[in-house]
XYZ file of C-alpha atoms in Angstrom:
266
model
C 19.585 -38.841 -13.180
C 22.115 -40.047 -16.118
C 21.867 -36.803 -17.894
C 22.286 -34.201 -14.790
C 25.358 -36.769 -13.769
C 26.854 -36.319 -17.486
C 26.223 -32.581 -17.361
C 28.185 -32.120 -13.957
C 30.848 -34.093 -15.087
C 31.070 -32.197 -18.399
C 30.882 -28.664 -16.367
C 33.576 -30.068 -14.160
C 36.009 -31.284 -17.253
C 35.331 -28.026 -19.048
C 36.416 -25.980 -15.960
C 39.479 -28.296 -15.871
C 40.284 -27.640 -19.371
C 40.102 -24.040 -18.918
C 42.116 -24.120 -15.938
C 44.764 -25.981 -17.672
C 44.635 -23.457 -20.994
C 44.989 -20.404 -18.452
C 48.079 -22.011 -16.847
C 49.732 -22.997 -20.151
C 48.807 -19.554 -21.495
C 50.838 -17.936 -18.646
C 53.666 -20.577 -19.401
C 53.476 -19.309 -22.879
C 53.599 -15.679 -22.028
C 56.841 -16.205 -19.928
C 58.538 -18.090 -22.651
C 61.132 -15.843 -23.177
C 63.400 -13.532 -20.863
C 61.649 -10.281 -22.517
C 58.262 -11.542 -22.003
C 58.925 -12.466 -18.335
C 60.299 -8.668 -17.948
C 57.270 -7.526 -19.839
C 54.972 -9.542 -17.559
C 56.294 -8.024 -14.440
C 56.608 -4.593 -15.728
C 52.652 -4.723 -16.270
C 52.002 -6.559 -13.333
C 53.785 -3.632 -11.288
C 51.962 -1.132 -13.087
C 48.448 -2.821 -12.540
C 49.227 -4.017 -9.406
C 48.729 -7.331 -10.542
C 50.480 -9.144 -7.482
C 49.417 -12.558 -7.975
C 51.110 -12.159 -11.610
C 54.237 -10.234 -10.081
C 54.678 -13.204 -8.096
C 54.313 -16.053 -10.856
C 56.797 -13.895 -13.237
C 59.079 -12.662 -10.794
C 60.773 -13.677 -7.323
C 58.984 -11.408 -5.153
C 58.403 -13.810 -2.358
C 61.071 -14.725 0.042
C 59.734 -16.665 2.928
C 56.814 -17.704 5.185
C 56.391 -17.743 9.108
C 53.920 -20.341 10.542
C 52.407 -20.860 14.042
C 52.929 -23.918 15.890
C 49.957 -25.827 13.882
C 51.195 -24.717 10.702
C 49.343 -21.895 9.342
C 50.955 -18.995 7.904
C 51.149 -16.318 10.213
C 53.090 -13.608 8.051
C 54.826 -13.903 4.739
C 58.121 -11.854 3.513
C 57.943 -10.490 0.001
C 60.599 -8.142 -1.583
C 58.350 -5.616 -2.713
C 54.573 -4.170 -1.629
C 54.954 -6.805 1.208
C 52.024 -5.328 3.461
C 49.618 -5.834 0.569
C 50.387 -9.876 0.222
C 49.835 -10.406 3.927
C 47.459 -13.213 5.001
C 44.747 -11.461 6.889
C 40.797 -11.932 6.721
C 40.092 -7.970 7.234
C 41.754 -5.130 4.956
C 42.229 -2.261 8.000
C 43.520 0.961 7.901
C 47.134 0.072 7.405
C 46.499 -2.199 4.119
C 44.737 0.729 2.833
C 46.997 3.121 3.365
C 49.803 0.817 1.971
C 47.656 0.361 -1.117
C 47.432 4.208 -1.750
C 51.361 4.283 -1.441
C 51.546 1.241 -4.028
C 48.906 3.122 -6.494
C 51.317 6.320 -6.361
C 54.456 4.480 -6.996
C 53.111 3.044 -10.013
C 50.981 5.816 -11.214
C 53.282 7.255 -13.997
C 55.676 4.076 -14.236
C 56.746 3.090 -18.118
C 59.712 1.248 -19.481
C 61.556 0.156 -22.405
C 63.271 -3.112 -23.050
C 66.351 -2.354 -25.099
C 68.724 -5.236 -25.072
C 68.318 -9.043 -23.760
C 71.550 -11.060 -23.627
C 70.437 -14.957 -22.821
C 73.253 -17.733 -22.055
C 71.356 -20.962 -21.424
C 69.140 -20.597 -18.222
C 70.100 -17.192 -17.572
C 69.813 -13.671 -19.237
C 70.611 -10.098 -18.328
C 67.895 -7.845 -19.677
C 68.917 -4.008 -20.198
C 65.757 -1.891 -19.498
C 65.364 2.136 -19.002
C 62.710 2.346 -16.638
C 60.962 6.155 -15.912
C 59.200 7.082 -13.076
C 58.105 10.419 -11.219
C 61.541 11.479 -9.411
C 60.780 10.317 -6.044
C 64.612 10.747 -4.958
C 63.600 13.822 -2.402
C 60.741 12.576 -0.803
C 62.491 10.617 1.707
C 64.705 14.074 2.353
C 60.991 15.985 2.902
C 59.911 12.959 5.182
C 63.089 13.393 7.383
C 62.665 17.281 7.363
C 59.047 17.002 8.635
C 60.608 14.638 11.496
C 63.065 16.995 12.321
C 60.538 19.960 12.446
C 58.428 18.253 14.814
C 61.620 17.124 16.920
C 62.236 20.973 17.449
C 58.720 21.949 18.538
C 58.390 18.689 21.311
C 59.240 19.139 24.571
C 63.021 18.138 25.734
C 65.154 16.276 22.901
C 62.246 15.799 21.003
C 63.224 11.836 20.812
C 60.131 10.600 21.639
C 58.489 12.853 18.785
C 61.023 10.611 16.427
C 60.088 7.617 17.488
C 56.346 8.064 17.332
C 56.824 9.487 13.404
C 59.187 6.479 12.624
C 56.696 3.520 14.102
C 54.087 5.315 11.419
C 56.143 5.798 8.674
C 54.064 3.697 6.005
C 50.291 4.959 6.922
C 50.195 7.591 9.096
C 49.090 11.025 7.889
C 52.465 12.272 8.563
C 54.411 9.757 6.906
C 55.878 8.972 3.437
C 52.510 9.327 1.646
C 51.897 12.930 2.266
C 55.058 14.006 0.960
C 54.724 11.733 -2.597
C 52.773 14.777 -3.960
C 55.831 17.036 -3.720
C 57.831 14.871 -6.207
C 59.148 16.872 -9.191
C 60.355 15.547 -12.777
C 61.194 12.506 -14.126
C 63.771 9.844 -12.890
C 64.990 7.961 -15.952
C 67.497 4.888 -14.947
C 69.195 2.510 -16.671
C 69.416 -1.102 -14.871
C 70.248 -4.412 -15.929
C 67.946 -7.231 -14.656
C 68.611 -11.026 -14.373
C 66.099 -13.261 -15.658
C 66.427 -17.282 -14.894
C 64.541 -20.440 -16.238
C 62.568 -22.089 -13.984
C 60.154 -24.887 -14.338
C 57.112 -22.836 -15.577
C 58.988 -20.633 -18.150
C 61.193 -17.603 -17.210
C 61.690 -15.353 -13.954
C 62.746 -12.173 -13.329
C 64.888 -11.592 -10.460
C 63.407 -8.571 -8.466
C 66.703 -6.984 -7.356
C 67.340 -4.075 -5.141
C 68.581 -1.745 -8.108
C 65.483 -2.834 -10.127
C 63.319 -1.895 -6.766
C 64.667 1.419 -6.676
C 64.814 1.992 -10.359
C 60.805 1.324 -10.861
C 60.087 3.306 -7.342
C 61.214 6.422 -9.233
C 64.695 6.490 -7.161
C 62.630 6.519 -3.368
C 65.737 4.728 -1.807
C 68.496 7.613 -3.216
C 71.766 8.261 -1.680
C 72.014 11.619 -2.825
C 69.107 14.525 -2.126
C 68.853 17.633 -4.194
C 70.662 20.731 -3.022
C 67.845 22.399 -1.338
C 66.423 19.666 0.541
C 70.401 18.940 1.841
C 70.704 22.486 2.755
C 67.272 22.553 4.743
C 68.354 19.485 6.576
C 72.007 20.583 7.300
C 70.077 23.599 8.807
C 67.560 21.959 11.046
C 70.525 19.279 12.461
C 72.371 22.351 13.045
C 69.451 24.034 14.745
C 68.630 20.633 16.946
C 72.474 20.259 18.119
C 72.184 23.719 19.323
C 68.950 22.912 21.484
C 70.679 19.659 22.458
C 73.638 21.630 23.763
C 71.323 24.390 25.303
C 69.282 21.593 27.094
C 73.041 19.772 28.843
C 74.063 23.296 29.931
C 70.761 23.735 31.665
C 70.939 20.123 33.181
C 74.498 20.963 34.145
C 73.492 24.255 35.867
C 70.338 22.171 37.865
C 72.917 19.825 39.426
C 75.253 22.488 40.309
C 72.236 24.487 42.268
C 71.011 21.088 43.944
C 74.704 20.355 45.036
C 75.255 23.933 46.633
C 71.930 23.704 48.691
C 73.797 22.875 52.390
C 72.472 19.338 53.589
C 69.641 19.509 56.214
C 70.441 17.749 59.738
C 70.455 14.088 59.205
C 70.465 10.564 61.515
C 69.331 13.420 64.580
C 68.739 10.959 67.722
C 66.166 12.483 70.435
C 66.469 10.642 73.588
C 64.184 11.323 76.498
C 65.640 10.985 79.811
């Protein structure tokens, strides 16, 4: 019995030591700003979201129900993959495919680190597939379906936008059309916390590693196609307005029928 107790105690002690070693190893990994940046980039490349949240500030906040259980958490990147849920359904699987596609060809170079006490600026070059036209392709798809739909097509647009992240006609279906390489120079801020350095997940950093997915400028061909569809849609709207005016005028031209007729029986 004594041997059994000692064996169990030894096993527990070993587990605690291993856990402590793992934690110490991670802190050693983020000992410098450059190592923290490398840790974040490797975590993104492999979709190791636990490490991403330990070496970067991806986590934002938690929503809880009336008894204190977390119902939803907010993250800066890959938000849907980190939600508290017992079952991972269709939406999770589609967002996982989206994330895998985003990081498939991700690479980076750290050129300079300027450290100042508990903060540091890290200059990086981030390379990925050029995703700058993906949202343009997605908008073209929405416009084309709106033009085919009845009436103004607004119902079709709302249906498309509600399924933006995982629908078969959503963003994922247009990512295979991405061409070329996006190379972005970005400066990322790191700060020193209780467990080593952490990288700030800024908007510019997110856009860089996502291959300029949130681009403000589209390619000339995509921009031209969008403008043509917008002009066509304006013509459809104008035509619908004219038809409504004619219909209203026709209804007004119909002479009114007898109203308020009273019949008296004598």
